[in-house]
Short mmCIF file of C-alpha atoms in Angstrom, two decimals:
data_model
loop_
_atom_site.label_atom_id
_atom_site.label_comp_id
_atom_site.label_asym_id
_atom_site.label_seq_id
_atom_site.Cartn_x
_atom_site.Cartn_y
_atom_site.Cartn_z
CA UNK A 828 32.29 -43.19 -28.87
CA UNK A 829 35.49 -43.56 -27.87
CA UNK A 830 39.25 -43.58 -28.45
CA UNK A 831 43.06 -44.50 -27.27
CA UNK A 832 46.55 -44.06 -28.47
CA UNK A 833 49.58 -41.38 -28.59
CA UNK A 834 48.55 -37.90 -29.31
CA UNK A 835 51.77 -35.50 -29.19
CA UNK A 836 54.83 -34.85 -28.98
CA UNK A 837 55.84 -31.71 -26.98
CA UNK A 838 59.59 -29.96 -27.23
CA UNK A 839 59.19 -27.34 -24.75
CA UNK A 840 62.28 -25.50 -23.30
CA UNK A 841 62.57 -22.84 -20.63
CA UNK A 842 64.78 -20.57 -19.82
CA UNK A 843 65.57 -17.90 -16.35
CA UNK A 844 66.31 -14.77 -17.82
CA UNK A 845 66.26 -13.20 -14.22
CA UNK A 846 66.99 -14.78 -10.95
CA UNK A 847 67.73 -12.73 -8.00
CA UNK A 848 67.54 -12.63 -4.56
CA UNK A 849 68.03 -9.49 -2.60
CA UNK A 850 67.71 -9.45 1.27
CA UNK A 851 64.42 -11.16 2.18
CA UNK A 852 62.59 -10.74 -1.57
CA UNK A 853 63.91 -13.59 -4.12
CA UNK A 854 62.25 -12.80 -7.98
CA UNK A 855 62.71 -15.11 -10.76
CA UNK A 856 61.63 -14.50 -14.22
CA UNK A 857 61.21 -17.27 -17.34
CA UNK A 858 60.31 -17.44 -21.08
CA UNK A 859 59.94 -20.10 -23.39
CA UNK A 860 59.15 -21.37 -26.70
CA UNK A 861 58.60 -24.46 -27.79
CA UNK A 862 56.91 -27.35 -30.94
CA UNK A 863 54.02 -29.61 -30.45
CA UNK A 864 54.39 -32.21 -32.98
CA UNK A 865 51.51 -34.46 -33.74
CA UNK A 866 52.25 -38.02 -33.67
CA UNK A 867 48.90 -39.47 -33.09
CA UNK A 868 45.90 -39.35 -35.96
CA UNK A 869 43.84 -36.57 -36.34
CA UNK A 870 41.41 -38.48 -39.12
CA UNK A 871 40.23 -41.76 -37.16
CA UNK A 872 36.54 -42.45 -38.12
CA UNK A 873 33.35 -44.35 -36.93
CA UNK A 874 31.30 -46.78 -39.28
CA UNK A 875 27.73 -46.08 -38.64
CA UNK A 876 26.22 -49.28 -40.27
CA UNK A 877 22.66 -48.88 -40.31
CA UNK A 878 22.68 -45.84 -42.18
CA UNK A 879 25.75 -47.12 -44.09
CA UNK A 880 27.99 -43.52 -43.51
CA UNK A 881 31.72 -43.29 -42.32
CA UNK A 882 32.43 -40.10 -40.50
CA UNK A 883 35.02 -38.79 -39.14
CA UNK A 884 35.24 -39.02 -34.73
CA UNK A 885 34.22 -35.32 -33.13
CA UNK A 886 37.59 -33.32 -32.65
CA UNK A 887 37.83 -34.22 -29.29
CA UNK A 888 38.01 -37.65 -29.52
CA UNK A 889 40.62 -37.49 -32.12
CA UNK A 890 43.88 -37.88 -31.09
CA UNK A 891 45.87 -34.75 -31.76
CA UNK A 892 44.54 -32.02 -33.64
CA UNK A 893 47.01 -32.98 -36.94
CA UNK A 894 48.57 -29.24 -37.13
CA UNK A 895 52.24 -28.57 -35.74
CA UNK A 896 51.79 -26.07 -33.41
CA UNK A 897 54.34 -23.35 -31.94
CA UNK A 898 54.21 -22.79 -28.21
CA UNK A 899 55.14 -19.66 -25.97
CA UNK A 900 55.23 -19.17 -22.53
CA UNK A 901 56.41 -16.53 -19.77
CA UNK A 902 56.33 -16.68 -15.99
CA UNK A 903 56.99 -14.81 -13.61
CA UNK A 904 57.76 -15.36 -9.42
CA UNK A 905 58.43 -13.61 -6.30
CA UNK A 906 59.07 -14.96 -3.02
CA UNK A 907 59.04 -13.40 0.37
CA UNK A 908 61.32 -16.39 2.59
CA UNK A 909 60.28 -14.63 5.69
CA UNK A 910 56.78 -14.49 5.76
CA UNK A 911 56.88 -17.92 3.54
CA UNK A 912 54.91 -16.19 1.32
CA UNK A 913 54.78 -16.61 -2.76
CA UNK A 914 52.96 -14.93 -5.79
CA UNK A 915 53.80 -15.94 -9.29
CA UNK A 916 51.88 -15.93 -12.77
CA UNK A 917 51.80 -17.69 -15.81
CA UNK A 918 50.54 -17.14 -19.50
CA UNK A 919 50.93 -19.62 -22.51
CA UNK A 920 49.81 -19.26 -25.96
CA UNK A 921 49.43 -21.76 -28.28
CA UNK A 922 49.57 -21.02 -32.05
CA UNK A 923 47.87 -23.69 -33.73
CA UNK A 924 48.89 -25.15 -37.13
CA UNK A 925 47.14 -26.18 -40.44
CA UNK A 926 46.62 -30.08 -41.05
CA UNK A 927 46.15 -32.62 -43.74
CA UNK A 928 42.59 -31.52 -43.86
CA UNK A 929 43.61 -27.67 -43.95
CA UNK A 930 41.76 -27.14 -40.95
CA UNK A 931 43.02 -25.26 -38.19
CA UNK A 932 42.20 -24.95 -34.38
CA UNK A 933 41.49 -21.74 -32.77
CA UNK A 934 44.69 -20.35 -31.34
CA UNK A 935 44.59 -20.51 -27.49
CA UNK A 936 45.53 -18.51 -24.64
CA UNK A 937 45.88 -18.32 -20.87
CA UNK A 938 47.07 -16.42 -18.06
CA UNK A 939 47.13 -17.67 -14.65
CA UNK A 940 47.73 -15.98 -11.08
CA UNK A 941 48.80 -17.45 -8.04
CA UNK A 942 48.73 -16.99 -4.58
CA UNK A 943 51.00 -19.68 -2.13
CA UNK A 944 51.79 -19.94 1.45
CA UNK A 945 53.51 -22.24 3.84
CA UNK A 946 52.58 -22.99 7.29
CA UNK A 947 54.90 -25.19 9.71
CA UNK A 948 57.64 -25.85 6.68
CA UNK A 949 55.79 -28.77 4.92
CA UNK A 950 52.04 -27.58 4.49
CA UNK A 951 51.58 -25.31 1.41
CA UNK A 952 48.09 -23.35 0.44
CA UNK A 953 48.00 -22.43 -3.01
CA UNK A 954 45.02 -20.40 -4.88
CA UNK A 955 44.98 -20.32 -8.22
CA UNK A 956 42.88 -18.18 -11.03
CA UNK A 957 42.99 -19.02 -14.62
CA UNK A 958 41.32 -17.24 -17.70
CA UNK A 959 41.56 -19.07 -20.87
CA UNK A 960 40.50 -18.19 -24.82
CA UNK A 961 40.08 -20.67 -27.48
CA UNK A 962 39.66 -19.20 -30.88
CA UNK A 963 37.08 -21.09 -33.40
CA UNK A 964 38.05 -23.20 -35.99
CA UNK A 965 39.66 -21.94 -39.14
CA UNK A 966 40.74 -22.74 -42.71
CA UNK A 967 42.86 -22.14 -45.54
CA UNK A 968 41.71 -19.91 -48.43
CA UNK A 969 41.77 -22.15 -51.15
CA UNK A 970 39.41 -24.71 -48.62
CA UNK A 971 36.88 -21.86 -48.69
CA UNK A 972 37.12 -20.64 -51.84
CA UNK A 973 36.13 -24.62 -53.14
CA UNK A 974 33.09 -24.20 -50.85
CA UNK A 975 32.31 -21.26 -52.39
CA UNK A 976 32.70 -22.07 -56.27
CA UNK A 977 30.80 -25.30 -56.22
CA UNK A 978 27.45 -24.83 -53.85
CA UNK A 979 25.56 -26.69 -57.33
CA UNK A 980 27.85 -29.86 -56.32
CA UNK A 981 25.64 -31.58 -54.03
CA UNK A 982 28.92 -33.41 -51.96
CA UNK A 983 30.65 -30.22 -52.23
CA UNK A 984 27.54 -28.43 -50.84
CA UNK A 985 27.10 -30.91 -48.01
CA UNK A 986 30.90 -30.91 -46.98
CA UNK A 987 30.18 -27.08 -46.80
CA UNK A 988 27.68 -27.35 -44.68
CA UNK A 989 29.09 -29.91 -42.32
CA UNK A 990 32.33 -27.84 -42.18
CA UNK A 991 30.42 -24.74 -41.36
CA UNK A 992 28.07 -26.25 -38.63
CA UNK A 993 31.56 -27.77 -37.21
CA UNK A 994 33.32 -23.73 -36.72
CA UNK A 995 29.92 -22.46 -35.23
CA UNK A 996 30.52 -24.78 -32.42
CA UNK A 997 34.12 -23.93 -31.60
CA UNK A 998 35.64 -21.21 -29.28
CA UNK A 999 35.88 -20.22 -25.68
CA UNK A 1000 36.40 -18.45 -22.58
CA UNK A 1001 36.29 -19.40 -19.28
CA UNK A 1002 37.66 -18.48 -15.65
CA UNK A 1003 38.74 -21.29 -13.24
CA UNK A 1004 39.33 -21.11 -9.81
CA UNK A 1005 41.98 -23.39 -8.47
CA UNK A 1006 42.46 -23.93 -4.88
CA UNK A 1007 45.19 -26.44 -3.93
CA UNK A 1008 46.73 -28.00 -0.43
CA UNK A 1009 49.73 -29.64 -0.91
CA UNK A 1010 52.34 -31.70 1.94
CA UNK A 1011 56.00 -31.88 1.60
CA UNK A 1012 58.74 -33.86 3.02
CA UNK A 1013 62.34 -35.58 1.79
CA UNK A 1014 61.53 -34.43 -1.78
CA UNK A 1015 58.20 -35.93 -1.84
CA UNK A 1016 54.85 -33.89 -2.39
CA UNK A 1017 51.38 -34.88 -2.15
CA UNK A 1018 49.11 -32.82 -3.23
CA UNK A 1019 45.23 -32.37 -3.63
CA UNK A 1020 43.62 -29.77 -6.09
CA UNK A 1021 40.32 -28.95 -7.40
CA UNK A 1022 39.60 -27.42 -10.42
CA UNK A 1023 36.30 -25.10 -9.96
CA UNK A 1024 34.84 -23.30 -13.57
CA UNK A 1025 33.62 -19.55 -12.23
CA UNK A 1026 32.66 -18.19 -15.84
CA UNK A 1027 31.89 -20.20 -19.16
CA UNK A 1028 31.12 -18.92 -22.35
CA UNK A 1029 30.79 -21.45 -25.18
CA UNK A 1030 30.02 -20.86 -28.73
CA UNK A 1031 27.22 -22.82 -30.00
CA UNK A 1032 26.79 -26.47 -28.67
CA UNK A 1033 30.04 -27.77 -26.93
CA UNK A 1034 30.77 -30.07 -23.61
CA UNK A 1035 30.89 -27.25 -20.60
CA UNK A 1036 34.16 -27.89 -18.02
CA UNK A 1037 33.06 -29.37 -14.61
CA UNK A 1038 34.37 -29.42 -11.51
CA UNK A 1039 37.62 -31.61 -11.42
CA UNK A 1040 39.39 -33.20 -8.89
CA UNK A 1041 43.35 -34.24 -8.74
CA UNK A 1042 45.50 -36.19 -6.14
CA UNK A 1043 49.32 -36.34 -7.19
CA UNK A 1044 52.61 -37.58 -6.23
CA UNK A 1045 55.63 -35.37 -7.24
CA UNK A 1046 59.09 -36.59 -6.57
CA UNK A 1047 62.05 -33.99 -6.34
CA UNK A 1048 65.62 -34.70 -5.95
CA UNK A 1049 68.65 -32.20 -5.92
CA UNK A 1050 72.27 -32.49 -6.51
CA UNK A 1051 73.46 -30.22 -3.82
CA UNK A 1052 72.05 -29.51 -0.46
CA UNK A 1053 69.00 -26.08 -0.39
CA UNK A 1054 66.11 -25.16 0.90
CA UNK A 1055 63.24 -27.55 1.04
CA UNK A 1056 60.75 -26.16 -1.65
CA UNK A 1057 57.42 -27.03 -2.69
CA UNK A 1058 56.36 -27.92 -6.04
CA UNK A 1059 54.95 -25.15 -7.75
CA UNK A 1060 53.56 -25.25 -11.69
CA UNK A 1061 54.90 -22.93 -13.68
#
C-alpha cells in the first residue's frame, strides 16, 4: 500500500526572548507557538476486491492526521566562542486535534540535548539525544458512548471492535541517538547525520524506527557582515 500528495500546513513562529552575550559566554533563549493545519486527506481508502470491502489506508499512510493541531516549542543555547564550544536543547509538544472522524492522535512530546564543537573554523561535531512520547489514540465522548449503547448492532459492534484494536496499537517512547558531522564554508553547509534508536517501547503491534541516514545541503545568507556560524536545528 501506498500513498502521495500534500499533508500540512505548518504556521510556526519563534521568538528570542533572551539574547546576550557577556565576555566569552553568548546565551540565547526562544519560545514558540504555532497551527498545523491539515490540508491533505485523512480518509483515503483501499478497495480490496476479492473480498469485496473498502477500508480505510492504516494512519500512517494517510496523509495528515485530519485534526488541527496547536504546536509549542522552547529552546534554549549557550555558546562558549573561545573554546568553539556549544550546548543547546530543544522540546516541542504537539497537541493534537479532533477530526471528521472524531478521532484524535496521541499528543506528542520531545526534548532533545545537544552537544557541538568546531575544529579548524569549518568542521562542526554535533551529538545529539532525543526522547520522544506519543500518546495512543483517543476519541470524543459521544463516539464512545455510541459504541457502548449499541454492542446488539452487529456494524456498530464491528466498528467497535475495529476502533478498539486500532488504540491498542498506538503510543510510544523511544530514545535516539544522533551523531552528526557537518562542513561549512561561504554560507554553505554540508552535512551528514545518522539517526540511531537506543530505547523503543511500542504499544501493541506498530513499525519499530531504524537506523536512518541523512546527507543535506543548507544554504545561509546574511545581510550584514558576522561570524561564520554553523547550522544548528533548533
Amino acid at each position: 500500500l501506498s500513498n502521495s500528495g500534500m499533508g500540512d500546513l505548518i504556521i510556526f513562529p519563534r521568538y528570542d526572548i533572551y539574547n546576550k552575550t557577556k565576555g566569552n559566554i553568548r546565551t540565547e533563549a526562544s519560545l514558540g507557538i504555532g497551527l498545523k493545519i491539515p490540508i491533505g486527506s485523512h480518509t483515503d481508502t483501499v478497495d480490496f476486491s476479492r473480498s469485496n470491502t473498502i477500508e480505510y489506508l492504516p494512519s500512517t499512510l494517510q496523509l495528515s492526521t485530519g485534526g488541527k493541531d496547536i504546536m509549542l516549542y522552547a529552546f534554549y543555547f549557550r555558546e562558549y566562542k573561545k573554546q568553539k564550544f556549544r550546548l543547546f536543547a530543544n522540546s516541542l509538544y504537539i497537541k493534537k486535534g479532533y477530526n471528521s472522524l472524531d478521532d484524535k492522535f496521541g499528543d506528542y512530546a520531545s526534548l532533545s540535548l545537544f552537544a557541538s564543537k568546531i575544529f579548524f573554523r569549518k568542521w562542526g561535531i554535533t551529538t545529539q539525544i532525543k526522547g520522544e512520547q506519543i500518546g495512543q489514540l483517543n476519541a470524543k465522548k459521544s463516539k464512545l458512548e455510541r459504541f457502548e449503547n449499541n454492542t446488539d448492532d452487529f456494524l456498530i459492534d464491528f466498528e467497535a471492535g475495529s476502533w478498539n484494536d486500532k488504540k491498542d496499537n498506538t503510543g510510544a517512547k523511544k530514545v535516539f541517538f544522533i551523531p552528526q558531522i557537518s562542513y561549512s564554508q561561504n554560507g554553505i553547509t554540508i552535512f551528514v547525520t545518522s539517526e540511531i534508536p537506543l530505547y523503543q517501547y511500542l504499544v501493541g503491534n506498530q513499525i519499530g524506527s531504524k537506523k536512518q541516514f541523512t546527507f543535506g545541503v543548507n544554504y545561509r545568507f546574511q545581510i550584514k557582515e558576522c561570524e561564520p556560524e554553523f547550522e544548528l536545528e533548533k
